[in-house]
Amino acid sequence: MPDELFTLAAATSGAPGAAPFGRVSVAMVTPFLDDGGLDLEGTSALAEKLVADGADGLVVAGTTGESPTTSDAEKDLVLRAVVEAVGSRARVVAGVGTYDTRHTSELAQAAQKAGAQGLLVVSPYYSRPPQEALYQHFVAVASATDLPVMLYDIPVRTGVPIATETLVRLAEHDRIVAVKDAKGDVFASSEVMARTGLAYYSGDDALNLALLTHGAVGMVSVVGHVAAAEYAHMVRALDSGDLVRALQLHRRLIPAVRGIMGSGQGATMAKAAVELRGVIRNRTVRSPLIPATDEQVAQLRADLAEAGLA
């Protein structure tokens, strides 16, 4: 690895305090009982398993956790179960984003009371607000609690990107410290990292290695449900300047990324993956999602085996 790239990796991803939400954070699914009710015992067991496997951050009640179909009270119960299960062994971040600034702020305040150590705030979706409205929304939510905030930039779902200049402005807020980046524009992300102190997290497993080599400090991963250890090894490899090893891990995990993120809906396939591993009791999801089919599960099993994760 060239000296400059080694220096960049050490200075960004390895510097103390540079990764406010851990290095390998998993966007947790929410386990349900057969009847669709919360499986809090399964939630605790899954959180403990992920941390044991190498995750040092957990995102609860994000879209992978089926936040659109869980109530505020259920989100609170799940968050408290995860906080109790992992204690100080991982940073627990609460997904609180909605398309309503007031509701989002209320969820943020409830998450702080429940013990969250940070907030994940997605752009308001469907209404496609202009950039000034995005800015005001994020500032209002970040000002509602004392918790550090990770912005979630995923225009394919929200309908609007957070523009570079908006991110630069938002970085001036003391509590806006990170971005979960699923924009799919590595150059734009590189520019924001170059111009601000925002900690970048890959929010797209297909681009984990790419964003890490551009200065991201970690990832918020769905595939991490079954590959937290491998992603932790990837981060350590880059920290030590071993790009060859990081690339080997990236290539090995391609079938798993394809199987979970490319063959169906992410939350649906992630649940199928952890069910295959015996960590949760079923792959129940809430409508309008439907569980992975037997054919999808069979292919997923083959994909995980190809990635060495069976």
Coordinates of C-alpha atoms in Angstrom, one line a residue:
M1 CA 0.0 0.0 0.0
P2 CA 1.4 3.5 -0.8
D3 CA 2.5 5.5 2.1
E4 CA -0.2 8.1 1.5
L5 CA -3.0 5.6 1.6
F6 CA -1.6 4.0 4.7
T7 CA -1.4 7.4 6.4
L8 CA -5.0 8.1 5.4
A9 CA -6.3 4.9 6.8
A10 CA -4.5 5.4 10.1
A11 CA -5.5 9.0 10.4
T12 CA -9.2 8.5 9.7
S13 CA -10.3 5.0 10.6
G14 CA -7.8 4.3 13.3
A15 CA -7.6 7.5 15.2
P16 CA -8.9 7.4 18.8
G17 CA -12.3 9.0 19.0
A18 CA -12.7 9.2 15.2
A19 CA -15.5 6.5 15.1
P20 CA -18.2 7.8 17.4
F21 CA -20.5 4.8 16.7
G22 CA -18.0 2.0 16.6
R23 CA -16.3 0.6 13.5
V24 CA -18.6 -2.4 12.6
S25 CA -22.2 -1.5 13.4
V26 CA -25.0 -3.8 12.4
A27 CA -28.4 -2.5 11.3
M28 CA -30.4 -5.0 13.4
V29 CA -33.5 -6.8 12.3
T30 CA -36.3 -6.9 14.8
P31 CA -37.2 -10.5 15.7
F32 CA -40.9 -11.3 15.9
L33 CA -42.9 -14.2 17.3
D34 CA -44.9 -16.4 15.0
D35 CA -47.9 -14.2 15.5
G36 CA -46.0 -11.0 14.6
G37 CA -45.6 -9.7 18.1
L38 CA -42.2 -8.6 19.4
D39 CA -39.7 -11.3 20.4
L40 CA -37.8 -9.5 23.0
E41 CA -36.0 -12.6 24.2
G42 CA -34.8 -13.1 20.6
T43 CA -33.9 -9.5 20.3
S44 CA -31.6 -9.7 23.3
A45 CA -30.1 -13.0 22.1
L46 CA -29.4 -11.5 18.6
A47 CA -27.8 -8.4 20.1
E48 CA -25.5 -10.5 22.3
K49 CA -24.6 -12.8 19.3
L50 CA -23.7 -9.8 17.1
V51 CA -21.4 -8.3 19.7
A52 CA -19.8 -11.6 20.4
D53 CA -19.1 -12.0 16.6
G54 CA -17.3 -8.6 16.4
A55 CA -19.9 -5.9 16.1
D56 CA -19.1 -2.8 18.3
G57 CA -22.2 -0.9 17.3
L58 CA -25.9 -1.8 16.9
V59 CA -28.5 0.3 15.1
V60 CA -31.9 -0.4 16.5
A61 CA -35.3 0.5 14.9
G62 CA -33.9 1.5 11.5
T63 CA -35.6 0.5 8.3
T64 CA -33.9 -3.0 8.5
G65 CA -35.5 -3.2 11.9
E66 CA -38.9 -2.6 10.2
S67 CA -39.4 0.8 11.8
P68 CA -42.3 1.7 9.5
T69 CA -44.4 -1.1 11.0
T70 CA -43.4 -1.0 14.6
S71 CA -45.1 1.4 17.0
D72 CA -43.3 4.0 19.1
A73 CA -43.9 1.9 22.2
E74 CA -42.5 -1.2 20.5
K75 CA -39.4 0.7 19.4
D76 CA -38.9 1.8 23.0
L77 CA -39.1 -1.9 24.2
V78 CA -36.7 -3.1 21.6
L79 CA -34.2 -0.4 22.3
R80 CA -34.3 -1.1 26.1
A81 CA -33.9 -4.8 25.5
V82 CA -30.7 -4.2 23.4
V83 CA -29.2 -1.7 25.8
E84 CA -29.7 -4.1 28.6
A85 CA -28.3 -7.0 26.6
V86 CA -25.1 -5.5 25.5
G87 CA -24.4 -2.8 28.1
S88 CA -21.2 -0.9 27.4
R89 CA -19.8 -3.6 25.0
A90 CA -21.3 -1.8 21.9
R91 CA -22.6 1.6 20.9
V92 CA -26.4 1.4 20.7
V93 CA -27.9 3.8 18.2
A94 CA -31.6 4.4 17.9
G95 CA -33.2 4.9 14.5
V96 CA -35.6 7.8 15.0
G97 CA -36.1 9.2 11.5
T98 CA -39.6 9.9 10.1
Y99 CA -41.0 12.4 7.6
D100 CA -42.3 14.6 10.5
T101 CA -39.8 16.8 12.3
R102 CA -41.9 17.0 15.5
H103 CA -42.4 13.2 15.7
T104 CA -38.7 12.6 15.0
S105 CA -37.7 14.9 17.8
E106 CA -40.1 13.1 20.2
L107 CA -38.7 9.8 19.2
A108 CA -35.2 11.2 19.8
Q109 CA -36.1 12.3 23.3
A110 CA -37.7 8.9 24.1
A111 CA -34.6 7.1 22.8
Q112 CA -32.3 9.2 25.1
K113 CA -34.5 8.3 28.0
A114 CA -34.3 4.6 27.0
G115 CA -30.5 4.6 27.1
A116 CA -29.5 5.1 23.5
Q117 CA -26.0 6.4 22.9
G118 CA -26.7 8.0 19.6
L119 CA -29.4 8.7 17.0
L120 CA -29.7 7.7 13.4
V121 CA -31.8 10.3 11.5
V122 CA -32.9 9.5 7.9
S123 CA -33.9 12.3 5.5
P124 CA -37.6 12.9 5.6
Y125 CA -39.0 10.6 3.0
Y126 CA -41.8 10.9 0.4
S127 CA -42.3 14.7 0.7
R128 CA -38.9 15.4 -0.9
P129 CA -38.2 18.6 1.0
P130 CA -35.7 21.1 -0.5
Q131 CA -32.2 21.4 0.9
E132 CA -33.0 24.3 3.3
A133 CA -35.9 22.3 4.7
L134 CA -33.6 19.3 5.1
Y135 CA -31.1 21.5 6.9
Q136 CA -33.7 22.8 9.3
H137 CA -35.1 19.4 10.0
F138 CA -31.8 17.9 10.9
V139 CA -30.8 20.8 13.1
A140 CA -34.1 20.7 15.0
V141 CA -33.8 17.0 15.7
A142 CA -30.1 17.3 16.7
S143 CA -31.0 20.1 19.1
A144 CA -33.8 18.1 20.7
T145 CA -31.4 15.9 22.8
D146 CA -27.8 15.7 24.1
L147 CA -27.0 12.6 21.9
P148 CA -24.7 12.5 18.9
V149 CA -26.4 12.2 15.6
M150 CA -25.7 10.2 12.5
L151 CA -27.4 11.5 9.4
Y152 CA -28.7 8.8 7.0
D153 CA -28.3 9.7 3.3
I154 CA -30.2 7.2 1.1
P155 CA -31.9 9.0 -1.7
V156 CA -33.0 5.8 -3.4
R157 CA -35.5 5.4 -0.5
T158 CA -36.1 9.0 0.5
G159 CA -36.4 10.6 -2.9
V160 CA -33.9 13.4 -2.2
P161 CA -30.1 13.4 -1.5
I162 CA -28.5 15.5 1.2
A163 CA -26.4 17.8 -1.0
T164 CA -22.7 18.3 -0.3
E165 CA -23.1 21.9 0.7
T166 CA -26.0 21.0 3.1
L167 CA -23.8 18.3 4.7
V168 CA -21.0 20.9 5.1
R169 CA -23.4 23.3 6.8
L170 CA -24.8 20.5 9.1
A171 CA -21.3 19.5 10.1
E172 CA -21.1 22.8 12.0
H173 CA -23.7 21.6 14.5
D174 CA -21.9 20.2 17.6
R175 CA -24.1 17.1 17.8
I176 CA -24.1 16.1 14.1
V177 CA -21.0 14.0 14.0
A178 CA -21.5 11.3 11.4
V179 CA -23.1 10.2 8.1
K180 CA -24.4 6.8 7.2
D181 CA -23.8 7.0 3.5
A182 CA -25.9 5.0 1.0
K183 CA -25.9 7.6 -1.7
G184 CA -23.8 5.6 -4.1
D185 CA -21.6 8.5 -5.0
V186 CA -18.1 7.8 -3.6
F187 CA -16.6 11.0 -5.0
A188 CA -19.3 13.2 -3.3
S189 CA -18.7 11.4 -0.1
S190 CA -14.9 11.9 -0.4
E191 CA -15.5 15.6 -0.9
V192 CA -17.5 15.9 2.3
M193 CA -14.9 13.9 4.2
A194 CA -12.2 16.2 2.9
R195 CA -14.1 19.4 3.9
T196 CA -15.6 18.4 7.3
G197 CA -14.9 16.4 10.4
L198 CA -17.9 14.2 9.8
A199 CA -17.3 10.5 10.5
Y200 CA -18.4 8.5 7.5
Y201 CA -20.0 5.1 7.7
S202 CA -20.8 2.9 4.7
G203 CA -24.5 2.2 4.5
D204 CA -24.2 0.0 1.5
D205 CA -22.4 -3.3 2.0
A206 CA -21.4 -3.5 -1.7
L207 CA -19.3 -0.3 -1.1
N208 CA -17.9 -1.0 2.3
L209 CA -14.3 -1.5 1.1
A210 CA -14.5 1.4 -1.4
L211 CA -15.7 3.9 1.3
L212 CA -13.2 2.7 3.8
T213 CA -10.4 3.3 1.4
H214 CA -11.7 6.8 0.8
G215 CA -11.6 7.6 4.6
A216 CA -14.8 6.2 6.1
V217 CA -14.3 5.1 9.7
G218 CA -16.6 2.1 9.5
M219 CA -19.9 0.7 8.3
V220 CA -23.5 0.2 9.3
S221 CA -24.0 -3.2 7.8
V222 CA -26.9 -5.5 7.1
V223 CA -24.7 -8.3 5.9
G224 CA -22.9 -7.9 9.3
H225 CA -25.7 -10.1 10.7
V226 CA -23.6 -13.0 9.5
A227 CA -20.2 -11.4 8.7
A228 CA -19.4 -9.1 11.6
A229 CA -16.2 -10.9 12.3
E230 CA -15.1 -10.7 8.7
Y231 CA -15.9 -7.0 8.5
A232 CA -14.0 -6.3 11.7
H233 CA -11.0 -8.1 10.1
M234 CA -11.4 -5.9 7.0
V235 CA -11.2 -2.8 9.1
R236 CA -8.2 -4.0 11.0
A237 CA -6.5 -4.9 7.8
L238 CA -6.9 -1.4 6.4
D239 CA -5.8 0.1 9.8
S240 CA -2.5 -1.9 9.4
G241 CA -2.1 -0.9 5.8
D242 CA -2.9 -4.4 4.4
L243 CA -5.1 -3.5 1.4
V244 CA -4.4 -6.9 -0.1
R245 CA -6.0 -8.7 2.8
A246 CA -8.9 -6.2 2.9
L247 CA -9.6 -6.9 -0.8
Q248 CA -9.5 -10.6 -0.2
L249 CA -12.1 -10.3 2.5
H250 CA -14.3 -8.1 0.2
R251 CA -14.1 -10.6 -2.6
R252 CA -14.9 -13.5 -0.3
L253 CA -18.0 -11.8 1.0
I254 CA -19.4 -10.9 -2.5
P255 CA -21.8 -13.9 -2.5
A256 CA -23.1 -13.0 0.9
V257 CA -23.7 -9.4 -0.1
R258 CA -25.4 -10.6 -3.3
G259 CA -27.5 -13.1 -1.3
I260 CA -28.7 -10.7 1.3
M261 CA -28.9 -7.4 -0.5
G262 CA -29.3 -8.5 -4.1
S263 CA -31.8 -11.3 -4.1
G264 CA -34.7 -9.8 -2.1
Q265 CA -35.6 -7.1 0.4
G266 CA -32.7 -6.5 2.8
A267 CA -34.6 -6.9 6.1
T268 CA -36.4 -10.0 4.8
M269 CA -33.2 -11.7 3.7
A270 CA -31.2 -10.7 6.8
K271 CA -33.9 -12.4 8.9
A272 CA -33.7 -15.5 6.8
A273 CA -29.9 -15.5 7.2
V274 CA -29.9 -15.3 11.0
E275 CA -32.7 -17.9 11.1
L276 CA -30.5 -20.2 9.1
R277 CA -27.8 -19.7 11.7
G278 CA -30.3 -20.6 14.5
V279 CA -30.1 -17.2 16.2
I280 CA -33.8 -16.3 15.8
R281 CA -36.7 -18.7 15.8
N282 CA -38.3 -17.7 12.5
R283 CA -38.2 -15.2 9.6
T284 CA -41.5 -13.5 10.3
V285 CA -41.8 -10.0 8.9
R286 CA -44.7 -7.6 9.1
S287 CA -46.9 -6.6 6.1
P288 CA -46.3 -5.1 3.6
L289 CA -43.1 -7.2 3.6
I290 CA -43.5 -11.0 3.2
P291 CA -41.1 -13.7 4.4
A292 CA -38.4 -15.0 2.2
T293 CA -39.6 -18.0 0.2
D294 CA -38.1 -21.5 0.6
E295 CA -36.5 -21.1 -2.8
Q296 CA -34.9 -17.8 -1.7
V297 CA -33.7 -19.4 1.5
A298 CA -32.1 -22.3 -0.4
Q299 CA -30.3 -19.9 -2.7
L300 CA -29.2 -17.8 0.3
R301 CA -27.9 -20.9 2.0
A302 CA -25.8 -21.6 -1.0
D303 CA -24.6 -18.0 -1.2
L304 CA -23.5 -18.0 2.4
A305 CA -21.7 -21.3 2.0
E306 CA -19.8 -19.9 -1.0
A307 CA -18.7 -17.0 1.2
G308 CA -17.6 -19.3 3.9
L309 CA -20.3 -18.3 6.3
A310 CA -22.5 -21.4 6.4

